[in-house]
Coordinates of C-alpha atoms in Angstrom, one line a residue:
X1 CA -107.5 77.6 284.6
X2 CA -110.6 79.5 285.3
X3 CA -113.8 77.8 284.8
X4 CA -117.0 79.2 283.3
X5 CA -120.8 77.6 282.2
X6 CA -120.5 74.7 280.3
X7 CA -116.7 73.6 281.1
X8 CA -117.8 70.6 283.2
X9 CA -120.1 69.4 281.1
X10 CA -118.0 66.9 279.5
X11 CA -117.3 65.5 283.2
X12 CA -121.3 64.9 283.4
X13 CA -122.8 61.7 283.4
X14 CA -126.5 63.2 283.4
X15 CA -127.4 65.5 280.6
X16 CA -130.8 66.8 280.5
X17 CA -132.6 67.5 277.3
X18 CA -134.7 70.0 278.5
X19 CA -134.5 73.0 280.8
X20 CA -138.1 72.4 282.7
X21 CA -136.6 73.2 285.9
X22 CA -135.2 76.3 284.7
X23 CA -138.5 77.5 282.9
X24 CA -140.2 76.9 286.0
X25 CA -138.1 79.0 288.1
X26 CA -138.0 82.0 286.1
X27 CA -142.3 81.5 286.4
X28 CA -142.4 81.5 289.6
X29 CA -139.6 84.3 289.8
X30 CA -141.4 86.8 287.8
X31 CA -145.2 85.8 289.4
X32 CA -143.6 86.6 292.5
X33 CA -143.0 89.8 291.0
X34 CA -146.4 90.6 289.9
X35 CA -149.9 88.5 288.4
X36 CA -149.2 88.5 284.7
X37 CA -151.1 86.5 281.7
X38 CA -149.5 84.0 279.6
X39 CA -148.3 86.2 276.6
X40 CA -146.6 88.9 279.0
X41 CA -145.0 85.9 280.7
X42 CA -143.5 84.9 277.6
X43 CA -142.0 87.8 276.9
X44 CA -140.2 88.4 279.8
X45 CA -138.9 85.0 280.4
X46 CA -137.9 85.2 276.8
X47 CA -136.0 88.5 277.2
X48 CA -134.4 86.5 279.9
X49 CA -133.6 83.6 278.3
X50 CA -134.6 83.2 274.9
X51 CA -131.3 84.5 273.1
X52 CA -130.6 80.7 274.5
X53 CA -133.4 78.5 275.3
X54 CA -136.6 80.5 273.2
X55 CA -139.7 79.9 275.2
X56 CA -142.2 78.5 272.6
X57 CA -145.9 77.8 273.7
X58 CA -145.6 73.7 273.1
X59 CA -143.1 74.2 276.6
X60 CA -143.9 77.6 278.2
X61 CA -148.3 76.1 278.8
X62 CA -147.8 72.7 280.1
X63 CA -145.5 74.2 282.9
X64 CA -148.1 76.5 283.4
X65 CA -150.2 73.8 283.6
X66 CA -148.0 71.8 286.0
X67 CA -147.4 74.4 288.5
X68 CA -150.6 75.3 288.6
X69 CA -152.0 71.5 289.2
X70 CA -148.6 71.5 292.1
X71 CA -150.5 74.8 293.4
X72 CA -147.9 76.9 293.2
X73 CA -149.9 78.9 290.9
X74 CA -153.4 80.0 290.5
X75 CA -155.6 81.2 287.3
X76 CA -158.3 84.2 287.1
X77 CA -160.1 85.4 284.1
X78 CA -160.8 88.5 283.4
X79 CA -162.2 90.5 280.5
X80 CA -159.6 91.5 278.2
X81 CA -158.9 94.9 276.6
X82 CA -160.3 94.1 273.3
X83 CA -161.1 91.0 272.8
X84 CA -161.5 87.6 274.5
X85 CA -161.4 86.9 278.5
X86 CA -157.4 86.2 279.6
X87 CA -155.5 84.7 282.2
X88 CA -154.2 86.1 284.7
X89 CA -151.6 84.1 286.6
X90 CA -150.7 84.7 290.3
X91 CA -147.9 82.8 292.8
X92 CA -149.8 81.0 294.9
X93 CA -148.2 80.9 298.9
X94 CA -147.3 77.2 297.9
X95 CA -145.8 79.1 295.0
X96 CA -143.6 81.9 297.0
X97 CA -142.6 79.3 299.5
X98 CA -141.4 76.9 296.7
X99 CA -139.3 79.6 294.9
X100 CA -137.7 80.3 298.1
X101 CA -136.7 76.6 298.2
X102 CA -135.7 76.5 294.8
X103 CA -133.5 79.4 295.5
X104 CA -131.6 78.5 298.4
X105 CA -131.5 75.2 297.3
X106 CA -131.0 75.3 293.7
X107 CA -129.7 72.5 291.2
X108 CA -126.4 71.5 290.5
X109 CA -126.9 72.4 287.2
X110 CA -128.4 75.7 288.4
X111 CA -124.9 76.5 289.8
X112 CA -123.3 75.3 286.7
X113 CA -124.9 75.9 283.8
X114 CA -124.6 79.7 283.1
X115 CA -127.9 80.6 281.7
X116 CA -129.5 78.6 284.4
X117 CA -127.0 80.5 286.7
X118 CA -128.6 83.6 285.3
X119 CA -132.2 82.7 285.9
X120 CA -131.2 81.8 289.7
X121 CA -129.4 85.1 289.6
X122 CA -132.5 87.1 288.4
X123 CA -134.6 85.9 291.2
X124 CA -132.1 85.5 294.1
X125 CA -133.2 89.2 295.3
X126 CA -136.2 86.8 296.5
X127 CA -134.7 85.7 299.3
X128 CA -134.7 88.0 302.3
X129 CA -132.3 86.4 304.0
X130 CA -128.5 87.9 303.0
X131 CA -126.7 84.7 304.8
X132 CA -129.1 82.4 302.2
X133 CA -128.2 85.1 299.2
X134 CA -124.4 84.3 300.1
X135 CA -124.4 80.9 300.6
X136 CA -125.9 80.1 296.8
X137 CA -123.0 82.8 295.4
X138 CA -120.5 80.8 297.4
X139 CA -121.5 77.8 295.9
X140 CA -120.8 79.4 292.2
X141 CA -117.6 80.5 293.6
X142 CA -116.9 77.2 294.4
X143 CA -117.3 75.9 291.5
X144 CA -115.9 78.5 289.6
X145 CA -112.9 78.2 291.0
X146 CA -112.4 75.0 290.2
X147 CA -109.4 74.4 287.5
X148 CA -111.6 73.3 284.5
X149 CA -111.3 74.0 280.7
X150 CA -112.7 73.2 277.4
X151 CA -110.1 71.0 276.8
X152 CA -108.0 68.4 278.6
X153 CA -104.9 66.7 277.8
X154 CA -106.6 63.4 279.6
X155 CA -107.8 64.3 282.8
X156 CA -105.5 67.6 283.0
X157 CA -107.3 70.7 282.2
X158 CA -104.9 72.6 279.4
X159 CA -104.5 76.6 279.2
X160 CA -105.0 78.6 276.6
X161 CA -101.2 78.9 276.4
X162 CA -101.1 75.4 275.4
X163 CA -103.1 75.3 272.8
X164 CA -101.7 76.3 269.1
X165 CA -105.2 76.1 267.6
X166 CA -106.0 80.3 267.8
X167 CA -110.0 79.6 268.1
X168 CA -109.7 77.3 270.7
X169 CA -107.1 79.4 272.8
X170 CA -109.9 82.4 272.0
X171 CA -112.4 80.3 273.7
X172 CA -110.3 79.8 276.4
X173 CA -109.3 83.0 276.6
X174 CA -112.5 84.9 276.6
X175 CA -114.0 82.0 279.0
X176 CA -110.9 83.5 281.6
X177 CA -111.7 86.9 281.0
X178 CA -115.5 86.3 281.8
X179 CA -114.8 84.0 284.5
X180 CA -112.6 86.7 286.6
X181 CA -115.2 89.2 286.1
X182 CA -117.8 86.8 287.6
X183 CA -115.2 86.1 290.3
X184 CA -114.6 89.8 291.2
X185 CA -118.7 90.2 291.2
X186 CA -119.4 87.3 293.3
X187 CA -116.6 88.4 296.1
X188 CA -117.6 92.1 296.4
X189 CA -121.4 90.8 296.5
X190 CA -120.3 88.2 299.1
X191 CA -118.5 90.9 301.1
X192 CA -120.9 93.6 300.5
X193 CA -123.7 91.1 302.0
X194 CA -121.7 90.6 305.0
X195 CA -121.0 87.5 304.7

C-alpha cells in the first residue's frame, strides 16, 4: 500500500494543534523572496495554504511578531499609497540563514504532513545546494514508501481491495493514485538533481 499525507497519523503520539512552524516557514520563504507588508504576506501564504489552514490575523501577527523579536525579520515604515504609513517586512541574514536550516532540516511532520510537505516544497528552490535539495526529497520518499493506509486490520495496513465499504476503498484508491504521482515526481527530481 502506498502512503500519502495524513496516513500515519493515527500511529502519532504527538499531535499539534497548530501549524506555527509551518506559518513560519512559508514567512520566511516568501521574505526571502522579496520585502513585502503584512496584508500582501497574507495573501500569498494564503493562496498557498489557506484552502487548508486560512491565515487569519489573530495567527499570521504574533509570528510576525516572533520572528521579528528571534531577528529573523526586520520592520520599515514607509508612507503608504493612500493612506496610513505600512510595514514593510524584510528577511533578516539571521532570517535567510534560519530558512536554510529549516529547509535542510525540516520537521518530521514537515515530511509527513502533505500541506506542510507543500510549504517545504514551495521554498526548497532556497537551497543552493542540489545534494541538500535531494536529501529532504529522499526523506519523503522514504516515507512514502512506507506500506501505510487509512485503515488497518490491527497493525496490518489493508488495501483498497479489501475493503467492501466503496468510499473508503475511494479514499484509498485516490490516496494510491496521488501517491504514485508523487513517487514518479520525487525520482525524476532526485535523478534530474544528480543525486
Amino acid at each position: 500500500m502506498y502512503n500519502i499525507s495524513g496516513v500515519h497519523q493515527p500511529r502519532c503520539t504527538a499531535e499539534v494543534s497548530d501549524n506555527e512552524g509551518m506559518l513560519e516557514l512559508a514567512i520566511l520563504g516568501f521574505l526571502y523572496d522579496t520585502p513585502l507588508h503584512g496584508y500582501e504576506l497574507r495573501k500569498r501564504i494564503a493562496a498557498l495554504t489557506g484552502h487548508v489552514k486560512p491565515v487569519a490575523e489573530s495567527t499570521l501577527y504574533p509570528a510576525i511578531k516572533r520572528l521579528e523579536k528571534a531577528g529573523l525579520l526586520a520592520r520599515a515604515t514607509e508612507p503608504g499609497s493612500v493612506a496610513a504609513p505600512r510595514h514593510v517586512l524584510t528577511l533578516t541574514e539571521a532570517g535567510r540563514q534560519e530558512l536554510h536550516r529549516r529547509l535542510t532540516e525540516p520537521d518530521p511532520r514537515d515530511i509527513s504532513d502533505e500541506n506542510r510537505w507543500f510549504t517545504v516544497l514551495a521554498f526548497l528552490r532556497h537551497l543552493d545546494d542540489a545534494a541538500a535539495q535531494s536529501a529532504v526529497l529522499r526523506r519523503r520518499l522514504a516515507f512514502l514508501e512506507e506500506p501505510a493506509s487509512f485503515f488497518y486490520d490491527g497493525d496490518r495496513p489493508l488495501s483498497a481491495e479489501e475493503l467492501d465499504d466503496p468510499f473508503r476503498r475511494g479514499i484509498l484508491t485516490i490516496a494510491r493514485a496521488t501517491s504514485r504521482t508523487e513517487l514518479t515526481w520525487l525520482r525524476e527530481t532526485i535523478a534530474s538533481l544528480g543525486d
